[in-house]
Coordinates of C-alpha atoms and ligand atoms in Angstrom, one line a residue:
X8 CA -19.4 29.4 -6.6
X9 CA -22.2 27.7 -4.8
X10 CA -21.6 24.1 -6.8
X11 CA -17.5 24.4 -6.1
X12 CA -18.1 25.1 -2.3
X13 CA -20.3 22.0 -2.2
X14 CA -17.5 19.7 -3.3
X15 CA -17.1 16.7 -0.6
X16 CA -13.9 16.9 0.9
X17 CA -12.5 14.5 3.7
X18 CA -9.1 13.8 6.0
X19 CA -7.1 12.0 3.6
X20 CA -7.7 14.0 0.4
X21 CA -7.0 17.1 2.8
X22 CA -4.0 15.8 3.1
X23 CA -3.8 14.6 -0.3
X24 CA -4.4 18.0 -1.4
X25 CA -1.9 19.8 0.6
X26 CA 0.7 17.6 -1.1
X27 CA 0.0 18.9 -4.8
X28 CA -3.6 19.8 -5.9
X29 CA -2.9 17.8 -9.1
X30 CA -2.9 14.5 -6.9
X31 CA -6.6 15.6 -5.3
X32 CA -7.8 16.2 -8.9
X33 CA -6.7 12.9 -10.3
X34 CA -7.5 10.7 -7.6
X35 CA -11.0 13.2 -7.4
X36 CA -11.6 12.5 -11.3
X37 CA -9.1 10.2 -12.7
X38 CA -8.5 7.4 -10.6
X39 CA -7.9 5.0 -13.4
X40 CA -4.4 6.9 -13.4
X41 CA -3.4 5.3 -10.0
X42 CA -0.1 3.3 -9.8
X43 CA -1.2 -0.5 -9.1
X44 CA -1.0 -0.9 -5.0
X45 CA 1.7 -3.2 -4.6
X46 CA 1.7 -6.0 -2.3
X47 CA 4.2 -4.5 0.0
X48 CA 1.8 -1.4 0.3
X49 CA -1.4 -3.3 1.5
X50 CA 0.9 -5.4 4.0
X51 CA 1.9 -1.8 5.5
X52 CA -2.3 -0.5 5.2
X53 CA -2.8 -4.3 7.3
X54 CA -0.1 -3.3 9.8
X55 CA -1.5 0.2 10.3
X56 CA -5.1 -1.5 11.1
X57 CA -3.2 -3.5 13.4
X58 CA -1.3 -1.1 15.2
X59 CA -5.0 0.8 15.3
X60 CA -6.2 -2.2 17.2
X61 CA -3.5 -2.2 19.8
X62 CA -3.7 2.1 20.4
X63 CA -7.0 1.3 21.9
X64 CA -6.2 -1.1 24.5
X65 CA -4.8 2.2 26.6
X66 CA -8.6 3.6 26.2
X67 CA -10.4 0.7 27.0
X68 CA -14.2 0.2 26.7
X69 CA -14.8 2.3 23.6
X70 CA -17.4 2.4 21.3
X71 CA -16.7 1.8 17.4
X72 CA -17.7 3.7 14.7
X73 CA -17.7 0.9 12.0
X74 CA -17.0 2.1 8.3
X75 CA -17.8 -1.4 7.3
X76 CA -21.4 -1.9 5.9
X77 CA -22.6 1.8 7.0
X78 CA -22.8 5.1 4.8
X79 CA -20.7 7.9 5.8
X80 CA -24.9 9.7 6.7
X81 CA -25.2 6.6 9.4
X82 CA -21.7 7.0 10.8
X83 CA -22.4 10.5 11.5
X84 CA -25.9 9.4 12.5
X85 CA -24.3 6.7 14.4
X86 CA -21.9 9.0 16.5
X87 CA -24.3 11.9 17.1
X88 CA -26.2 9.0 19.1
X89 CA -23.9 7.8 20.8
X90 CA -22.8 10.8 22.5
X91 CA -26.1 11.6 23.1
X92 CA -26.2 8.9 24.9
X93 CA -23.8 10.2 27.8
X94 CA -20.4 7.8 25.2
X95 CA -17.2 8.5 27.0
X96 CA -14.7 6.7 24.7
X97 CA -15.2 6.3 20.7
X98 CA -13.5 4.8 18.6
X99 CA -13.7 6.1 14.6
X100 CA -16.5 8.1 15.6
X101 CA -17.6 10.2 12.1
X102 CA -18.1 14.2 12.0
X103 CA -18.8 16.6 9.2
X104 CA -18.4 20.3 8.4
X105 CA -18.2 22.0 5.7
X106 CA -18.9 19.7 3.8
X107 CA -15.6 18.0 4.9
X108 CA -16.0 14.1 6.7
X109 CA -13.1 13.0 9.3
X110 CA -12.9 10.2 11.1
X111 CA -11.1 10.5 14.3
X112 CA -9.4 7.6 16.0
X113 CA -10.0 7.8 19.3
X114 CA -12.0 10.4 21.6
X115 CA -12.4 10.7 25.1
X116 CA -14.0 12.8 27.0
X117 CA -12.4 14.3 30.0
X118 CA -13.7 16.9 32.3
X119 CA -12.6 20.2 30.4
X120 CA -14.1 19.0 26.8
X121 CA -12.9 16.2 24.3
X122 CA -9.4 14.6 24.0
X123 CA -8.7 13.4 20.2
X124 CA -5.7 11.0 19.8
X125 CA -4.6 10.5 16.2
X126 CA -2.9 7.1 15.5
X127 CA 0.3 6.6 13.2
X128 CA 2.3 3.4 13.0
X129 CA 5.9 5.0 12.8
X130 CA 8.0 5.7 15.4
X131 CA 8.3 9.4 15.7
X132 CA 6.3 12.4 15.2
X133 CA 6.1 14.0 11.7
X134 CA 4.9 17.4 10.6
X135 CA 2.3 15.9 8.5
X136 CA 0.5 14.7 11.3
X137 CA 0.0 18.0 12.6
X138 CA -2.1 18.9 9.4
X139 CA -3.9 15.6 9.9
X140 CA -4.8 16.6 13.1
X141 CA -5.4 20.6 12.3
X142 CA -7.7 19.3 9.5
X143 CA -9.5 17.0 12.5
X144 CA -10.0 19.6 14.8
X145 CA -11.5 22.1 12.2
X146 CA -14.1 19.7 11.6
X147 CA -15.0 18.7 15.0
X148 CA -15.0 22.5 16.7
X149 CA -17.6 23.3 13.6
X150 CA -19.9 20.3 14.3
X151 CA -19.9 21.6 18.3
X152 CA -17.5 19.3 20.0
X153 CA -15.0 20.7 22.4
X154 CA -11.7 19.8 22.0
X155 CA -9.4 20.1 25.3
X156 CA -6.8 18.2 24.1
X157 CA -5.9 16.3 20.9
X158 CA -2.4 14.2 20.6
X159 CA -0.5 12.0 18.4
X160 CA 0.2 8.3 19.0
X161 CA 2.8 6.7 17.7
X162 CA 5.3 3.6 18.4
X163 CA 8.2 3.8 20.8
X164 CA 11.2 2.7 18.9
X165 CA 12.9 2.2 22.6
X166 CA 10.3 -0.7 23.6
X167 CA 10.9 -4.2 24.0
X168 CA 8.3 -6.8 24.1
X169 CA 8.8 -8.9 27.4
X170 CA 6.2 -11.6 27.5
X171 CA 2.8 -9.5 26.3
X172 CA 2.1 -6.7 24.6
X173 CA 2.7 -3.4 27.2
X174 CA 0.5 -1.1 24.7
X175 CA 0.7 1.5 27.4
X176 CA 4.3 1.1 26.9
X177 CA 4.3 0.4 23.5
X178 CA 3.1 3.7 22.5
X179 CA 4.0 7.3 22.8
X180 CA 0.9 10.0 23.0
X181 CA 2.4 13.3 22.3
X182 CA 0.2 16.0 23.2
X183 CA 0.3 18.8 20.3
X184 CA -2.9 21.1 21.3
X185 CA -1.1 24.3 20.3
X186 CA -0.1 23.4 17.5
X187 CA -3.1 21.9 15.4
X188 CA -5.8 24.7 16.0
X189 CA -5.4 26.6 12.9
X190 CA -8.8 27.4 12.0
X191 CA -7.9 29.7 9.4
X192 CA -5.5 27.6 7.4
X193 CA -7.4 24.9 7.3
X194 CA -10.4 27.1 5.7
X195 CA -8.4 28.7 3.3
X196 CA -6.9 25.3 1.8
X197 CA -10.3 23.6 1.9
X198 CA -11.5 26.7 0.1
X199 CA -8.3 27.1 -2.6
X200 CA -8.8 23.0 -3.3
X201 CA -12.3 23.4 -3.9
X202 CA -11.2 26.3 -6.6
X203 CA -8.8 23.5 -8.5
X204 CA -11.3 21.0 -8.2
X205 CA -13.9 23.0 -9.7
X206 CA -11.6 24.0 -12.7
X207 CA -9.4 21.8 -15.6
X208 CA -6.3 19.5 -14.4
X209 CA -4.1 21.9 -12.4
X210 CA -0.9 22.7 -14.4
X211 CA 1.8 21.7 -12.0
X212 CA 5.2 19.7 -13.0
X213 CA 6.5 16.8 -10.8
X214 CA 9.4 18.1 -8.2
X215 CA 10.0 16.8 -4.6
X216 CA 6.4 17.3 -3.6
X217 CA 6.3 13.7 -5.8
X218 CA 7.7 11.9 -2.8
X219 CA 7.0 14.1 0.1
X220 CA 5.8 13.8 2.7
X221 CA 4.4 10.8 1.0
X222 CA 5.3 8.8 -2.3
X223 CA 2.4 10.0 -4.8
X224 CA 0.5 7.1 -6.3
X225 CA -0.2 9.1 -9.7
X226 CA 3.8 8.8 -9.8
X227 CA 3.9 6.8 -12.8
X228 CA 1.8 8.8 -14.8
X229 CA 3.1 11.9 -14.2
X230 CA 7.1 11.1 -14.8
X231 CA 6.2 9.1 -17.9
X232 CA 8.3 11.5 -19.6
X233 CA 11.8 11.2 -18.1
X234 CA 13.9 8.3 -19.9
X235 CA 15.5 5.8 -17.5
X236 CA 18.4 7.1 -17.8
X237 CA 18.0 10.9 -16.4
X238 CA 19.6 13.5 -14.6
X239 CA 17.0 12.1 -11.7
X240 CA 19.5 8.9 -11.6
X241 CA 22.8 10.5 -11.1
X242 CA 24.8 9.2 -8.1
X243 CA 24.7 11.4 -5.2
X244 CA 24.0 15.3 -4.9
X245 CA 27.0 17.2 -4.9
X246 CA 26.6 20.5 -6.8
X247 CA 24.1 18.8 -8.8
X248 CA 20.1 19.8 -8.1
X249 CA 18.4 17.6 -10.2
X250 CA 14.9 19.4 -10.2
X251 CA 17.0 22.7 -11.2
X252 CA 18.4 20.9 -14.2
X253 CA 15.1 19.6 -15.3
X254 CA 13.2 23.2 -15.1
X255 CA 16.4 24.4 -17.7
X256 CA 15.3 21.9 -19.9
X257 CA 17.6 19.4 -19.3
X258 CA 15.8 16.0 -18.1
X259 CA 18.1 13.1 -20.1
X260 CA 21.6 12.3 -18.9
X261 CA 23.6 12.4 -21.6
X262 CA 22.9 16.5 -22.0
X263 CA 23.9 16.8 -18.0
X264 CA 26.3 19.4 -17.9
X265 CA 29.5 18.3 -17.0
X266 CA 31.1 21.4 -15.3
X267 CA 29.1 21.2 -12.1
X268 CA 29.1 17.3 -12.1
X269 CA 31.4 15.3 -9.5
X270 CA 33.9 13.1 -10.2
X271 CA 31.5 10.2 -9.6
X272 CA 28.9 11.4 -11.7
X273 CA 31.4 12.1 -14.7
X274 CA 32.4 8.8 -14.6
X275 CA 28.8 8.1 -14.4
X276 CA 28.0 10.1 -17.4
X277 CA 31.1 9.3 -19.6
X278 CA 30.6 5.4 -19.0
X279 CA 27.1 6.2 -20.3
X280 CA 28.2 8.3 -23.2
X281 CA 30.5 5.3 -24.4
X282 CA 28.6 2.5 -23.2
X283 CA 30.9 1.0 -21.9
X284 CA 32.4 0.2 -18.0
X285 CA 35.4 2.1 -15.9
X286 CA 37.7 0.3 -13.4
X287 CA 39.7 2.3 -11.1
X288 CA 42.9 -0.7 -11.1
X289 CA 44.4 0.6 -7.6
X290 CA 41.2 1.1 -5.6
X291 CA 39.8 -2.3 -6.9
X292 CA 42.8 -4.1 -6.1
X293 CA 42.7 -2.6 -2.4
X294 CA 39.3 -3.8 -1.7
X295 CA 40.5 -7.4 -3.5
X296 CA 43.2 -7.3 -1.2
X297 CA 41.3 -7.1 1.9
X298 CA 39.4 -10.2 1.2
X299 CA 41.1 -13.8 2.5
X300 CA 40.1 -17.3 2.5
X301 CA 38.0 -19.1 3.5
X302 CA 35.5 -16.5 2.2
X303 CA 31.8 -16.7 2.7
X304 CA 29.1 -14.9 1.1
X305 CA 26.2 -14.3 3.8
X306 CA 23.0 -13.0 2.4
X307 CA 20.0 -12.9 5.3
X308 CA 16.1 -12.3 4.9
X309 CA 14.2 -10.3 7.3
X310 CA 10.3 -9.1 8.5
X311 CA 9.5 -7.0 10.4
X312 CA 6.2 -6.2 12.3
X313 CA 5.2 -2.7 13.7
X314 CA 3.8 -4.8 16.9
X315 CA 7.2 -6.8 18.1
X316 CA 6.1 -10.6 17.3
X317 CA 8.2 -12.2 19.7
X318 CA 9.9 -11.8 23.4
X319 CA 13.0 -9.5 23.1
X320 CA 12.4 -7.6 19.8
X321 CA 11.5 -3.9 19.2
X322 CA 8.9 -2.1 16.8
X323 CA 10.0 -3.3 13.1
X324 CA 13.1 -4.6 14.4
X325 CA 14.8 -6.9 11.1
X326 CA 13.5 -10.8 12.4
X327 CA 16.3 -13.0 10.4
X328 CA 14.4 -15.8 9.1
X329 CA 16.4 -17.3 6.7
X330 CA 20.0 -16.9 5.1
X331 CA 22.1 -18.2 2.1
X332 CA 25.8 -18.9 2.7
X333 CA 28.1 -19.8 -0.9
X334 CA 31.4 -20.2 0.3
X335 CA 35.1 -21.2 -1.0
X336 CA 37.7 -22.9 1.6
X337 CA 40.5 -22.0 -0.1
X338 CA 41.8 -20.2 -3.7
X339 CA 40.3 -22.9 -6.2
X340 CA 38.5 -24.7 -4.0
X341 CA 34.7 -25.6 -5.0
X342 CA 31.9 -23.7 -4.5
X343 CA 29.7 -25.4 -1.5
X344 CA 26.6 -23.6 -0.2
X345 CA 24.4 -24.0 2.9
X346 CA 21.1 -22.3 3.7
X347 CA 18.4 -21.9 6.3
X348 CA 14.8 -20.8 5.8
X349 CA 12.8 -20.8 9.1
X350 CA 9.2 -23.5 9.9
X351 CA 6.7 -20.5 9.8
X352 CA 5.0 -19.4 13.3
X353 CA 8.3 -19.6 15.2
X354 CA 10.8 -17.3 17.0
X355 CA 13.4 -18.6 14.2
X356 CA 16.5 -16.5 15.6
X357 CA 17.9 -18.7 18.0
X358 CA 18.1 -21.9 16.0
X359 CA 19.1 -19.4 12.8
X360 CA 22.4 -18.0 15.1
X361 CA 23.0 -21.6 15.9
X362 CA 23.4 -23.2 12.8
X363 CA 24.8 -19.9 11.3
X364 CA 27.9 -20.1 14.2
X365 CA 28.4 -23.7 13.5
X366 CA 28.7 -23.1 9.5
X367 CA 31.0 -19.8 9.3
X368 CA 34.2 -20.4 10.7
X369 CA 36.1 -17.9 13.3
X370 CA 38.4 -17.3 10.8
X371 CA 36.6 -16.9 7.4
X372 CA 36.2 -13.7 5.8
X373 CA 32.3 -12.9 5.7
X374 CA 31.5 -10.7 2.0
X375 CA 27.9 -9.4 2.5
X376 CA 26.2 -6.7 -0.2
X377 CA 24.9 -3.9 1.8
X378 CA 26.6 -5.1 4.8
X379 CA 25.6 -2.7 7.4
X380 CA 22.2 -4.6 7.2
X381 CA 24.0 -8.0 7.8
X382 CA 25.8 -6.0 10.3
X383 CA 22.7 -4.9 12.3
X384 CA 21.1 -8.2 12.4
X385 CA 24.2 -10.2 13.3
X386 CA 24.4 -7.4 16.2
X387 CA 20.9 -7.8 17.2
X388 CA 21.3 -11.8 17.6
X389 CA 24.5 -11.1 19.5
X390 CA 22.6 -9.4 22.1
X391 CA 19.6 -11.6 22.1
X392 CA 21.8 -14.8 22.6
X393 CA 24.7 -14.8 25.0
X394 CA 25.8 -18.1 24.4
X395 CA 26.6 -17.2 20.7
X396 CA 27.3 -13.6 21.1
X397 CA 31.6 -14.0 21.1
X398 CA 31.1 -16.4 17.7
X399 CA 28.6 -13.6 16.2
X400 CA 30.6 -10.7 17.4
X401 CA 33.8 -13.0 15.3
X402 CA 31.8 -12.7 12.7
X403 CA 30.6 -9.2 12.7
X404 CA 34.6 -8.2 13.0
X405 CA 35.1 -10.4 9.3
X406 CA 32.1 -8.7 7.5
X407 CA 33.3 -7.3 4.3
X408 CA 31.1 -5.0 1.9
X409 CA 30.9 -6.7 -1.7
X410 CA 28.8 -3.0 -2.0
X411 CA 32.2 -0.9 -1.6
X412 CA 33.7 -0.7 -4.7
X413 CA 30.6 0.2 -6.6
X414 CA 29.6 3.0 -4.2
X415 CA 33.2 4.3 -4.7
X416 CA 32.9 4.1 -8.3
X417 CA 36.2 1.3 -8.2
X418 CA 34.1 0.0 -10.8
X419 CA 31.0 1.0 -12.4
X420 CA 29.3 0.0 -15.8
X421 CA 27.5 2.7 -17.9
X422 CA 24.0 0.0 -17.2
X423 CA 24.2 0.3 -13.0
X424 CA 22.2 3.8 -13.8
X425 CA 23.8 5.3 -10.9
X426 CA 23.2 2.6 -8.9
X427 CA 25.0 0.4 -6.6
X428 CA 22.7 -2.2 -5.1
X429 CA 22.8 -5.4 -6.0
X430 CA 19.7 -5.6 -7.9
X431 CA 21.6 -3.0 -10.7
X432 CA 25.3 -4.0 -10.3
X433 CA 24.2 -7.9 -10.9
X434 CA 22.4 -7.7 -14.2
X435 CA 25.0 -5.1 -15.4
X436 CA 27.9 -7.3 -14.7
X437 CA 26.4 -10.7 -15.1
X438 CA 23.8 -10.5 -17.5
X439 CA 23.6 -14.5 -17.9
X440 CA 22.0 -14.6 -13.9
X441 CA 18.8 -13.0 -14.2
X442 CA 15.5 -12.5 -11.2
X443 CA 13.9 -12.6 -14.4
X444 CA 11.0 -15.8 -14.5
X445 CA 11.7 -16.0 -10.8
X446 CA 8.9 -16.6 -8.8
X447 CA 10.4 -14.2 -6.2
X448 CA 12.0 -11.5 -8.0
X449 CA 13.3 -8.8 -5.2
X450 CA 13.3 -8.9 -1.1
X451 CA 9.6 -6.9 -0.7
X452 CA 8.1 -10.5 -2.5
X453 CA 10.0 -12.6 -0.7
X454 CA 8.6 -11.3 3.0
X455 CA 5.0 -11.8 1.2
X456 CA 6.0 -15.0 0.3
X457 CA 7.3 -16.0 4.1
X458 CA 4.4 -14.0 5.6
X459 CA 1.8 -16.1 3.1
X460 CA 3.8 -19.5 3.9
X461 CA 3.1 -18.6 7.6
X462 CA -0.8 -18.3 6.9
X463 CA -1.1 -21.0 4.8
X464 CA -2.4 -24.8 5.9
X465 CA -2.1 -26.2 2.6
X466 CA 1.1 -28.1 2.9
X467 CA 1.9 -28.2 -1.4
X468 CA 1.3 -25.1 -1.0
X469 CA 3.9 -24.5 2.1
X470 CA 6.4 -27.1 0.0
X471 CA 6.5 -24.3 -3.0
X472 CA 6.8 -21.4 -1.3
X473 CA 9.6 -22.6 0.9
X474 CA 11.6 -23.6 -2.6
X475 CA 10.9 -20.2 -4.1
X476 CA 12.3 -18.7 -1.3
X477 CA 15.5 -20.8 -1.2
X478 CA 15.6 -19.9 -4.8
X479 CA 15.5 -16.3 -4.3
X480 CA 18.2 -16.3 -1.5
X481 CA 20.2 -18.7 -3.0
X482 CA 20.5 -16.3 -6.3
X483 CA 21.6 -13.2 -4.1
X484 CA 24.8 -14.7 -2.8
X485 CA 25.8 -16.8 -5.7
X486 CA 24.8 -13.2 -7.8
X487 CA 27.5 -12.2 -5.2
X488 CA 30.0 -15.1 -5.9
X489 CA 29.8 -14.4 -9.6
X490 CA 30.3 -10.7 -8.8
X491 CA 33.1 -11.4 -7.1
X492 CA 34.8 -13.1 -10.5
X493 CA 34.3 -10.5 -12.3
X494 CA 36.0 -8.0 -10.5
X495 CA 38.7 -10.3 -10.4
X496 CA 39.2 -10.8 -13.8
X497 CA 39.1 -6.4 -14.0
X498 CA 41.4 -6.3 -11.3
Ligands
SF4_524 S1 3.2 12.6 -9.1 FE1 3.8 14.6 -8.4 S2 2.9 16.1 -9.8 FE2 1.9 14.1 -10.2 S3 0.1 14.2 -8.9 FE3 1.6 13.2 -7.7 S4 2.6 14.8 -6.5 FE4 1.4 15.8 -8.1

């Protein structure tokens, strides 16, 4: 009992452990087992450290707590001394108890005790914060420090940069005292997690704990099991609960019962059955017939930065940096294209809008995939520059969704596995145009790309990342063109 009690324990595999005990175990024993961290996911750990940075400025004067060259015995050692010393602000200041180590943001002492603020970079308050901070304030009560208050900080979603940073209103501090002191739950899950760890790999199947309230990084290994084409992949809900299915056995989609399925997911599963595609002739030839010439096929590329980079944007507000544009004048007419990628380290959104306006004419029809994205970023120029607003707002009125038919099931092909984005429907339909042997294969690369091609001073360098990404972008709307053909020759 003695040895399981002993077991180190600290915030984040708290938390870990509160999603699914297996997850604490593995990452606890088998961390070989880990997904790979993808590029995407250490560009969202760099903009969390960032948005740490800028949380501070309303607590000025602090004191860090570095985790960088020091054990977690000369953090603690490091933050006993400094509040010894008469500290008033710390930041990452290190505590223990029972055998459990947290790391606290920032904490300030105020006149009735301590006030601990807990960090996040989204823009709202979540539950699992709360358990964050329950698991803090456990810790710190049983290493003597008075709490008085302890809140959660996180970005306001309503705030727009004007000239520099406002951090004080940047961020929202949301005071959650009485909800986080729950000194008996947290001692009772610390206790039941040291049980599992003490024992064999805890038995427990994947479900929605897999993705909630974060996406497990043992994911891989643990759904090895289901085929790519499961009941996990059927379009929509409906009647249908996958994880209720899977516990009566029944994981691949060809055994999904068809009684309780919808219409959709029949069609889904009888394509499937027959390998082969449906077409729905009257729906497909309404959404053909809403399309007119000329016709333009607008695909845009976006970051976005917790901290708003530039004058008139919000928290992770989509920055257009670059678009493709295939287009066709007229019925026959060849194919022309025009594109625009963004020099890196600039505002590029005023001189995107204006060479967009002066290439899509007032009358042309605008075929997007996914357009409500399109939409929102056409609308978000529009109100950032007047003088092009009435030629963007044109333009958001043409917008046509290339995504429509295939979310309707109009058409679907037994290989979009449920799917409708792009990234299925293309390969499906067009198998000769391929990402594959792309440099940049899907949108998440292709920020890392602009993001690296901003960093970079190496102008070869530069040269070949700007042709990648006109490559990439340049595939996604003529995919689109050649999507278009084919529903045309079904139609
Ligand atoms: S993938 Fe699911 S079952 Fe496996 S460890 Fe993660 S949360 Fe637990």
């Amino acid at each position: 009992m003695k040895a399981k009690e002993s077991i180190y324990l600290s915030k984040s595999l708290f938390i870990r452990g509160l999603q699914c005990r297996k997850s604490l175990y593995l990452h606890k024993f088998h961390p070989e087992l880990r997904d790979e961290v993808s590029e995407a996911q250490e560009a969202m750990f760099q903009s969390g450290r960032e948005v740490g940075t800028y949380a501070r400025r309303p607590f000025p004067g602090g004191i860090e707590v570095p985790y960088e060259d020091l054990s977690l015995e000369e953090q603690l050692n490091l933050t006993g001394e400094k509040i010894k010393r008469g500290a008033r602000i710390l930041y990452e200041p290190a505590f223990s108890y029972d055998n459990v180590f947290v790391k606290t943001d920032i904490l300030r002492k105020a006149r009735q005790g301590w006030e601990l603020y807990e960090v996040k970079g989204s823009t709202g308050q979540k539950e699992v914060y709360l358990d964050d901070i329950a698991v803090q304030y456990y810790v710190l009560k049983g290493a003597g420090i008075r709490i008085s208050k302890a809140s959660v900080v996180y970005l306001n979603k309503q705030y727009v940069r004007n000239g520099d940073i406002d951090p004080s209103a940047l961020f929202v501090i949301e005071d959650v005292t009485q909800t986080v002191d729950r000194q008996r739950f947290v001692a009772d899950e610390i206790a039941d997690m040291r049980k599992a760890l003490g024992k064999r790999v805890p038995d427990i199947d994947i479900g929605k704990h897999c993705t909630h309230p974060y996406d497990c990084d043992f994911y891989g290994h643990c759904w090895q099991h289901i085929p790519e084409y499961s009941i996990f992949n059927l379009d929509g809900r409906g009647r249908v609960k996958p994880f209720d299915l899977y516990r009566q056995g029944i994981v691949d989609l060809r055994d999904a019962p068809k009684e309780i399925l919808s219409k959709k997911q029949n069609i889904q599963l009888e394509s499937f059955l027959q390998k082969n595609e449906y077409v729905n002739k009257v729906a497909l030839k309404q959404f053909l017939d809403s399309l007119w010439y000329p016709l333009y096929f607008l695909d845009f590329e976006t970051f976005s930065c917790a901290i708003p980079a530039f004058s008139g944007t919000r928290p992770y507000q989509n920055i257009p940096h670059q678009y493709s544009l295939h287009y066709l004048k007229r019925k026959g007419a060849r194919l022309g294209h025009r594109e625009f990628l963004a020099e890196p380290n600039i505002d590029p959104r005023e001189e995107l809008a204006g060479n967009l306006v002066s290439e899509i004419p007032d009358n042309a029809c605008v075929l997007a995939y996914h357009a409500s994205f399109e939409i929102g970023v056409l609308k978000d120029l529009a109100a950032s520059y007047p003088r092009y607003r009435k030629k963007l707002q044109r333009i958001v009125e043409n917008v046509r969704d290339l995504e429509v038919p295939f979310r309707k099931k109009a058409v679907y092909h037994w290989k979009m596995n449920g799917s409708s984005s792009q990234k299925y429907v293309l390969p499906a339909l067009v198998p000769q145009l391929s990402y594959e042997g792309m440099e940049i294969g899907n949108g998440g690369m292709a920020v890392q790309a602009y993001f690296r091609m901003c960093e970079s001073q190496d102008q070869s360098e530069i040269e070949a990342i700007r042709k990648a990404l006109l490559d990439y972008c340049k595939l996604d709307t003529l995919g689109m063109v050649r999507i278009l053909e084919r529903l045309r020759e079904m139609g």
